[in-house]
Coordinates of C-alpha atoms and ligand atoms in Angstrom, one line a residue:
M1 CA 83.0 105.1 68.3
A2 CA 84.1 101.6 69.4
A3 CA 85.4 101.6 72.7
P4 CA 89.5 102.1 72.1
K5 CA 91.6 99.0 72.8
I6 CA 94.0 99.7 76.5
F7 CA 97.8 97.8 76.5
G8 CA 99.1 97.9 80.1
I9 CA 102.4 98.3 80.2
V10 CA 103.7 97.3 84.3
L11 CA 107.3 98.4 85.1
A12 CA 108.9 96.6 87.6
G13 CA 112.4 97.0 87.3
G14 CA 113.6 99.5 89.8
E15 CA 116.6 97.8 91.8
G16 CA 114.7 99.7 95.0
K17 CA 118.2 100.7 96.7
R18 CA 116.5 103.1 99.3
L19 CA 114.5 99.8 100.2
M20 CA 117.3 97.5 101.5
P21 CA 117.6 95.3 102.9
L22 CA 114.3 94.0 102.0
T23 CA 115.5 94.4 98.6
A24 CA 118.4 92.5 98.1
D25 CA 117.1 89.7 97.1
R26 CA 113.9 90.6 95.3
A27 CA 113.0 93.3 93.2
K28 CA 111.5 96.1 95.0
P29 CA 107.5 95.4 93.0
G30 CA 107.9 91.7 94.8
V31 CA 108.4 92.8 98.1
P32 CA 105.9 91.4 100.5
F33 CA 103.1 94.2 101.5
G34 CA 99.9 93.8 103.4
G35 CA 100.5 90.3 105.4
G36 CA 99.9 88.0 101.8
Y37 CA 100.2 90.2 98.8
R38 CA 103.6 91.8 97.6
L39 CA 103.7 95.7 96.2
I40 CA 102.9 94.6 92.0
D41 CA 99.7 93.3 92.9
F42 CA 98.6 97.5 93.6
A43 CA 99.0 98.8 90.5
L44 CA 98.3 94.8 89.2
S45 CA 95.0 95.2 90.5
N46 CA 94.3 98.2 89.5
L47 CA 94.1 97.5 86.1
I48 CA 92.4 94.7 85.8
N49 CA 89.4 96.1 88.6
S50 CA 89.4 99.4 85.3
G51 CA 89.0 96.1 82.6
L52 CA 92.6 96.3 81.3
R53 CA 92.5 92.3 79.2
Q54 CA 96.2 92.7 77.9
V55 CA 98.9 94.0 80.6
V56 CA 102.5 93.0 80.6
V57 CA 105.4 93.3 83.5
L58 CA 108.6 94.4 82.4
T59 CA 111.2 92.9 84.8
Q60 CA 115.0 92.8 84.9
Y61 CA 116.6 93.5 88.3
K62 CA 116.7 90.1 91.1
S63 CA 113.0 89.2 89.3
H64 CA 112.9 85.5 90.3
S65 CA 110.5 85.3 93.3
L66 CA 108.4 88.3 91.3
D67 CA 108.2 86.5 88.1
R68 CA 107.2 83.3 89.7
H69 CA 104.2 84.9 92.5
I70 CA 103.0 86.5 88.7
S71 CA 102.6 83.3 87.0
Q72 CA 101.6 81.6 89.9
T73 CA 99.2 83.9 91.4
W74 CA 98.1 86.6 87.8
R75 CA 96.2 84.0 85.1
L76 CA 93.6 85.0 83.9
S77 CA 91.1 82.7 81.8
G78 CA 93.2 81.8 78.1
M79 CA 90.2 81.9 76.5
L80 CA 90.0 85.7 75.7
N81 CA 93.2 86.5 75.7
A82 CA 92.9 87.6 78.9
Y83 CA 96.8 88.0 80.2
V84 CA 99.5 89.4 82.7
A85 CA 103.1 88.9 81.1
S86 CA 106.1 88.6 83.2
V87 CA 108.3 90.1 80.4
P88 CA 112.7 89.9 81.7
A89 CA 114.9 91.7 79.8
Q90 CA 115.4 90.3 77.2
Q91 CA 118.4 92.4 74.8
R92 CA 116.7 92.6 71.5
L93 CA 118.1 95.5 70.4
G94 CA 121.5 94.4 71.1
K95 CA 123.5 93.0 74.9
R96 CA 122.0 95.0 76.6
W97 CA 120.0 95.0 79.2
F98 CA 117.6 98.5 79.0
S99 CA 118.9 101.7 80.4
G100 CA 116.3 103.2 82.0
S101 CA 112.7 103.1 81.9
A102 CA 111.2 103.8 78.2
D103 CA 114.8 101.8 77.2
A104 CA 112.1 99.1 79.0
I105 CA 109.3 100.1 76.7
L106 CA 111.6 100.9 73.5
Q107 CA 112.8 97.4 73.8
S108 CA 109.1 95.6 74.2
L109 CA 107.4 97.2 71.2
N110 CA 106.3 94.2 69.2
L111 CA 104.6 93.0 72.1
I112 CA 102.4 96.6 71.4
R113 CA 102.5 96.2 67.7
D114 CA 100.6 92.2 68.2
E115 CA 98.7 93.7 70.2
K116 CA 98.0 96.5 68.4
P117 CA 95.7 99.0 71.0
D118 CA 94.6 102.6 70.2
I119 CA 95.8 103.3 74.2
V120 CA 99.3 102.1 76.0
V121 CA 99.1 102.9 80.2
V122 CA 102.4 102.9 82.2
V123 CA 102.1 102.0 85.1
G124 CA 105.0 101.5 88.5
A125 CA 105.0 98.2 90.3
D126 CA 105.8 100.1 93.2
H127 CA 102.8 101.9 95.1
V128 CA 100.2 101.4 97.2
Y129 CA 97.0 102.7 95.6
R130 CA 93.5 102.8 94.4
M131 CA 92.3 104.3 91.0
D132 CA 90.6 104.0 88.1
F133 CA 92.1 103.9 85.1
R134 CA 88.6 104.6 83.5
Q135 CA 88.6 107.5 84.8
M136 CA 91.7 108.7 83.3
I137 CA 91.8 107.4 80.4
D138 CA 88.1 109.6 79.5
A139 CA 89.9 112.9 80.3
H140 CA 93.3 111.6 77.9
I141 CA 90.5 111.2 75.2
A142 CA 88.8 114.1 75.8
N143 CA 92.1 116.1 75.8
G144 CA 93.2 115.3 72.7
A145 CA 96.4 114.7 75.0
G146 CA 99.7 112.9 73.5
V147 CA 100.4 112.0 77.2
T148 CA 98.3 112.5 80.2
V149 CA 100.1 112.1 83.2
A150 CA 98.6 111.1 86.5
G151 CA 99.4 113.7 89.9
I152 CA 98.9 113.5 93.2
R153 CA 100.1 116.7 95.4
Q154 CA 102.7 116.7 97.6
P155 CA 104.4 117.8 100.2
I156 CA 106.6 119.8 99.2
A157 CA 109.5 118.9 100.9
L158 CA 109.6 115.7 99.0
A159 CA 110.5 117.3 95.5
D160 CA 113.2 116.1 95.0
Q161 CA 111.7 112.2 95.1
F162 CA 109.3 113.0 92.0
G163 CA 108.4 114.0 88.9
V164 CA 107.0 118.5 90.0
I165 CA 104.6 119.3 87.5
E166 CA 103.8 122.7 86.6
T167 CA 100.4 123.8 85.5
D168 CA 99.0 126.1 82.9
P169 CA 96.7 129.0 84.6
A170 CA 95.2 128.9 82.0
N171 CA 94.3 125.5 81.7
P172 CA 94.8 123.6 84.6
Q173 CA 95.0 120.1 83.4
R174 CA 97.7 121.5 80.9
I175 CA 101.7 120.6 82.1
A176 CA 102.9 123.7 81.9
A177 CA 106.1 122.3 83.8
F178 CA 107.8 119.2 84.5
R179 CA 111.1 118.7 86.0
E180 CA 111.9 115.4 87.4
K181 CA 113.1 115.2 90.6
P182 CA 113.8 118.8 90.9
K183 CA 115.9 120.5 94.1
D184 CA 114.1 123.8 94.3
A185 CA 110.7 123.1 93.5
Q186 CA 108.0 125.9 93.9
G187 CA 104.6 125.8 96.1
L188 CA 101.4 125.5 94.6
A189 CA 99.1 129.0 94.3
D190 CA 97.0 127.5 97.1
A191 CA 99.4 125.1 98.8
P192 CA 102.6 127.0 99.2
H193 CA 103.3 123.8 100.6
E194 CA 102.7 121.6 98.4
V195 CA 103.7 120.7 94.8
L196 CA 102.2 118.6 92.0
A197 CA 103.7 115.4 91.9
S198 CA 103.9 113.1 88.6
M199 CA 102.7 108.8 90.5
G200 CA 105.0 108.2 87.7
N201 CA 101.7 107.1 85.1
Y202 CA 101.2 107.8 82.0
V203 CA 98.4 107.3 79.0
F204 CA 99.5 107.7 76.0
D205 CA 97.2 107.3 72.5
A206 CA 99.5 103.8 71.6
D207 CA 101.2 105.4 68.0
V208 CA 102.6 108.1 69.8
L209 CA 105.0 106.1 72.6
M210 CA 106.2 104.2 69.8
D211 CA 108.1 106.9 68.6
A212 CA 108.3 109.3 71.7
V213 CA 110.2 106.0 72.4
I214 CA 112.1 105.9 69.3
R215 CA 112.9 108.9 68.3
D216 CA 114.3 108.5 72.3
G217 CA 116.5 105.8 71.9
E218 CA 118.4 107.7 68.6
N219 CA 119.2 110.4 70.8
D220 CA 122.3 109.6 72.8
D221 CA 121.6 112.7 75.2
S222 CA 119.2 110.5 76.6
D223 CA 118.9 109.2 80.5
H224 CA 116.1 107.4 78.6
D225 CA 113.9 107.6 81.1
M226 CA 110.4 107.8 81.6
G227 CA 110.0 111.2 83.4
G228 CA 113.5 112.4 83.1
D229 CA 113.5 112.6 79.4
I230 CA 110.0 111.4 77.3
V231 CA 107.7 113.6 79.5
P232 CA 109.4 116.5 78.8
D233 CA 109.8 115.9 75.6
F234 CA 106.1 115.9 75.5
V235 CA 106.1 119.1 78.0
N236 CA 107.7 121.2 74.8
R237 CA 105.9 120.1 72.8
G238 CA 102.9 121.1 74.6
E239 CA 101.3 118.0 73.7
A240 CA 101.4 117.2 77.8
F241 CA 98.5 116.3 79.9
V242 CA 97.5 116.4 84.0
Y243 CA 94.9 113.9 85.7
D244 CA 94.6 114.8 89.7
L245 CA 94.1 111.9 90.9
N246 CA 92.0 113.8 93.5
H247 CA 89.2 113.5 90.5
N248 CA 89.2 109.6 90.4
L249 CA 85.9 108.8 92.0
V250 CA 86.8 104.6 92.4
P251 CA 83.7 102.7 93.2
G252 CA 82.9 101.9 96.7
A253 CA 85.1 103.9 98.5
T254 CA 84.5 106.3 101.4
E255 CA 85.2 110.2 101.6
R256 CA 88.0 108.9 104.1
D257 CA 90.0 106.5 101.8
R258 CA 89.6 108.0 98.5
F259 CA 92.2 109.3 97.3
Y260 CA 94.7 107.5 99.3
W261 CA 98.4 106.9 96.9
R262 CA 101.6 106.2 99.1
D263 CA 105.0 106.0 97.5
V264 CA 106.4 103.7 99.9
G265 CA 110.1 104.4 98.2
T266 CA 111.8 104.3 101.8
I267 CA 111.9 101.8 104.6
E268 CA 109.9 104.9 106.6
S269 CA 107.5 105.2 104.0
F270 CA 107.3 101.6 103.4
F271 CA 107.0 101.6 107.1
D272 CA 104.2 104.5 107.4
A273 CA 101.6 102.8 104.7
H274 CA 101.3 99.6 107.1
Q275 CA 100.6 102.0 110.2
D276 CA 97.8 103.2 108.0
L277 CA 95.9 99.6 107.1
I278 CA 95.8 98.7 110.4
S279 CA 93.1 101.8 112.3
A280 CA 89.4 100.8 112.7
L281 CA 89.4 102.8 110.6
P282 CA 92.0 103.0 107.7
V283 CA 92.3 105.4 104.8
F284 CA 93.8 102.9 103.3
N285 CA 90.3 99.9 103.1
L286 CA 92.0 96.2 102.0
Y287 CA 87.8 95.5 102.3
N288 CA 86.3 97.0 100.4
A289 CA 84.3 94.7 97.9
E290 CA 84.0 97.1 94.8
W291 CA 88.1 97.7 94.1
P292 CA 89.4 94.4 95.9
I293 CA 92.9 94.4 95.7
Y294 CA 93.9 90.6 94.6
T295 CA 96.9 88.3 95.6
Q296 CA 97.7 85.1 95.8
Q297 CA 95.0 82.5 97.3
L298 CA 97.1 80.5 99.4
N299 CA 96.0 76.8 100.8
M300 CA 96.5 77.3 103.9
P301 CA 94.7 76.8 107.0
P302 CA 93.2 80.2 108.9
A303 CA 95.3 82.1 111.4
K304 CA 95.4 80.6 115.1
F305 CA 95.3 81.7 118.3
V306 CA 95.9 80.0 121.9
R307 CA 97.6 80.5 125.1
D308 CA 100.9 79.3 125.5
A309 CA 102.6 76.7 127.8
Q310 CA 101.0 78.6 130.5
G311 CA 98.1 78.9 129.5
R312 CA 97.9 82.5 129.5
T313 CA 95.8 84.9 127.3
G314 CA 97.3 87.0 124.6
N315 CA 95.8 89.8 123.3
V316 CA 96.4 91.1 119.9
V317 CA 94.6 94.6 118.4
D318 CA 94.5 97.6 115.7
S319 CA 96.8 94.2 113.6
I320 CA 96.7 92.9 110.6
V321 CA 96.9 88.7 110.9
S322 CA 98.0 86.3 107.5
L323 CA 96.1 82.8 107.4
G324 CA 98.7 79.7 108.6
A325 CA 99.5 82.3 111.2
V326 CA 100.2 80.7 115.0
V327 CA 99.9 83.7 118.4
S328 CA 99.9 82.3 121.5
G329 CA 100.0 84.0 124.5
S330 CA 100.9 87.2 123.5
L331 CA 100.8 91.3 123.5
I332 CA 99.9 92.1 119.3
E333 CA 100.0 95.7 118.7
R334 CA 99.8 97.8 115.6
S335 CA 101.7 95.5 113.7
V336 CA 101.0 93.1 110.3
L337 CA 101.4 90.0 110.4
G338 CA 102.6 87.7 106.7
T339 CA 101.6 84.2 106.3
A340 CA 101.9 81.1 108.4
V341 CA 104.6 83.4 111.1
T342 CA 104.8 82.0 114.7
I343 CA 104.5 83.8 118.1
E344 CA 105.1 82.4 120.8
S345 CA 104.3 84.6 124.0
A346 CA 106.0 87.6 122.7
E347 CA 105.6 91.4 122.7
V348 CA 105.2 92.2 119.0
V349 CA 104.1 96.2 118.4
D350 CA 104.1 98.6 115.8
S351 CA 106.0 95.8 113.5
V352 CA 105.5 94.6 110.1
V353 CA 106.5 90.3 109.8
F354 CA 107.5 89.3 107.0
E355 CA 106.3 85.6 106.2
R356 CA 107.3 81.7 107.9
T357 CA 109.4 84.5 110.5
T358 CA 108.9 83.3 114.2
I359 CA 109.3 85.3 117.4
G360 CA 110.4 83.4 120.9
A361 CA 109.1 83.0 124.0
G362 CA 109.6 86.4 126.1
A363 CA 111.4 88.3 123.1
V364 CA 110.2 92.1 122.4
V365 CA 109.7 93.0 119.2
R366 CA 109.5 97.0 118.4
R367 CA 109.1 99.1 115.2
A368 CA 110.4 96.9 113.7
I369 CA 110.2 94.9 110.2
L370 CA 111.4 91.3 110.2
D371 CA 111.6 89.5 105.9
K372 CA 110.6 86.5 105.8
E373 CA 112.3 83.0 107.6
V374 CA 113.6 85.7 111.0
V375 CA 114.3 83.1 114.3
V376 CA 114.0 85.2 117.0
A377 CA 115.2 83.6 119.9
P378 CA 113.1 82.9 123.0
G379 CA 113.6 86.5 125.5
A380 CA 115.5 88.0 122.0
Q381 CA 115.3 92.2 121.7
V382 CA 114.9 93.7 118.3
G383 CA 113.6 97.1 118.1
V384 CA 114.5 98.4 122.1
D385 CA 118.5 99.2 122.5
H386 CA 119.5 100.8 119.0
E387 CA 122.5 100.4 119.1
A388 CA 123.0 96.7 120.1
D389 CA 120.5 96.6 116.4
R390 CA 123.3 98.4 114.1
A391 CA 125.8 96.1 116.4
R392 CA 123.7 93.0 115.6
G393 CA 124.2 94.5 112.2
F394 CA 120.9 95.4 111.6
T395 CA 119.7 97.7 109.3
V396 CA 118.0 101.2 112.0
T397 CA 116.0 104.1 110.2
E398 CA 117.3 107.8 111.2
T399 CA 112.9 107.7 112.3
G400 CA 114.5 104.7 114.7
I401 CA 113.0 101.8 112.5
T402 CA 115.1 98.3 113.1
V403 CA 115.3 96.3 109.5
V404 CA 115.9 92.7 110.1
G405 CA 117.0 91.0 106.9
K406 CA 115.7 87.5 105.2
G407 CA 116.6 83.8 107.3
I408 CA 119.0 85.4 109.4
H409 CA 118.7 84.6 113.8
V410 CA 118.5 86.7 116.6
V411 CA 119.3 86.3 119.3
Ligands
ADQ1 P1 111.6 107.1 90.2 O1 110.5 105.7 90.7 O2 112.6 107.8 90.9 O3 109.8 108.3 89.9 P2 111.8 104.9 87.9 O4 113.0 104.3 89.2 O5 112.7 105.2 86.5 O6 111.5 106.3 88.5 O7 110.9 104.0 88.4 C1 110.1 104.0 87.9 C2 109.8 102.8 87.3 O8 109.8 102.0 86.8 C3 109.5 102.2 89.0 O9 107.8 101.4 88.9 C4 110.8 100.6 88.6 O10 110.3 99.4 89.0 C5 110.1 101.0 86.7 N1 111.8 100.4 86.1 C6 112.7 101.4 86.5 N2 114.1 100.7 85.9 C7 113.2 100.2 84.4 C8 114.4 99.1 83.7 N3 115.1 99.6 83.4 N4 113.4 99.0 83.2 C9 111.8 98.5 83.6 N5 111.1 99.0 85.1 C10 112.2 100.1 85.2 C11 108.7 107.9 89.1 C12 109.3 109.3 88.0 C13 109.0 110.6 88.5 C14 107.8 109.8 89.9 C15 107.7 108.6 90.5 C16 106.5 108.1 91.0 O11 109.9 109.1 87.0 O12 108.8 111.2 87.8 O13 106.9 110.9 90.4 O14 108.2 107.8 89.7 O15 107.3 107.9 92.5

């Protein structure tokens, strides 16, 4: 049989309210991550590394910087009809924006019809992970599934943030029940403190997907949501299967990082995922050359580490430092520094610093996320006194992570 023709749809229209203030003026998939990356780079890298060559990104909410990132970064060769195209909501079916992720696909059916694929892979855009979709597509075809949902075990305490999958004991690949964000999820038989969560990634036969979103569009009772409406419909007909990420072996991955997947929907999980990058033996390895994570190739000088004005040396350890950064005589520990960051005789510990932020002499930044172009004045402190942080209008999470929004001057 000829290899199936595969089309990719990346759902990138979500607001990401729980990541405020980082999503105050950018879509969640456009949020910077891990120094030079944006969240969407992980989903797109997985699709491209899996051999997909026609991928559309459906955007809607505050999509300017996301659209610009995609068009500047994700330029595939034009000769072979290879593309990653950002498609903003266009009100093709009347004067309305996308009312849900299934409606986003319904409004984009012309893109699928133009390519005539056999299989459509639909993925979210706000997770950090590594996954070979070819293996999931093979399982989908072998099962003769209507839809295949990617699943991964997650702590039961997080069940109300995910679609929760219950499998058929007689055939553990078949989904017996799917509940979107249940408040009363049951644990797994072999692991009572875990559930099998949907990763929000789906494989469909193209004609089956088109029929499903057209039918859903005619149903006024539907919220037009992939997880809330489309998947449960397939489950009711016995046509939904699960593909467990634990079966996925990406080229070049080690035992330690073979199953990595993180939902970074909250400040806490966004922060924790950064900590996963920086240890000597990270559970998420950005240095796996067999499964590269692509992002914009910036024309910037290398990072530089120099003595400070008093001639003192610094110490940078367990950290990622991006291109264009200049660090003079500072203590940087367990932190991720974005591009063109400038830090002068300061202490930055357990923190994530986005591009072009400057931190002045004698400043202290602890357990904080600083958005781009923040200016921390000499001697200022962030994450040291949470009351003082709140008084200055910064977000402080329950676990004590301080977030400073874009462009703020901290004194
Ligand atoms: P959520 O992430 O809560 O749960 P949703 O808000 O629909 O679901 O977002 C899914 C993806 O679609 C995200 O990438 C988002 O950016 C995008 N999106 C949302 N609304 C959109 C719209 N109108 N137009 C275009 N894109 C849109 C989903 C599933 C759960 C699953 C989790 C995994 O519904 O079952 O467990 O993802 O994180």
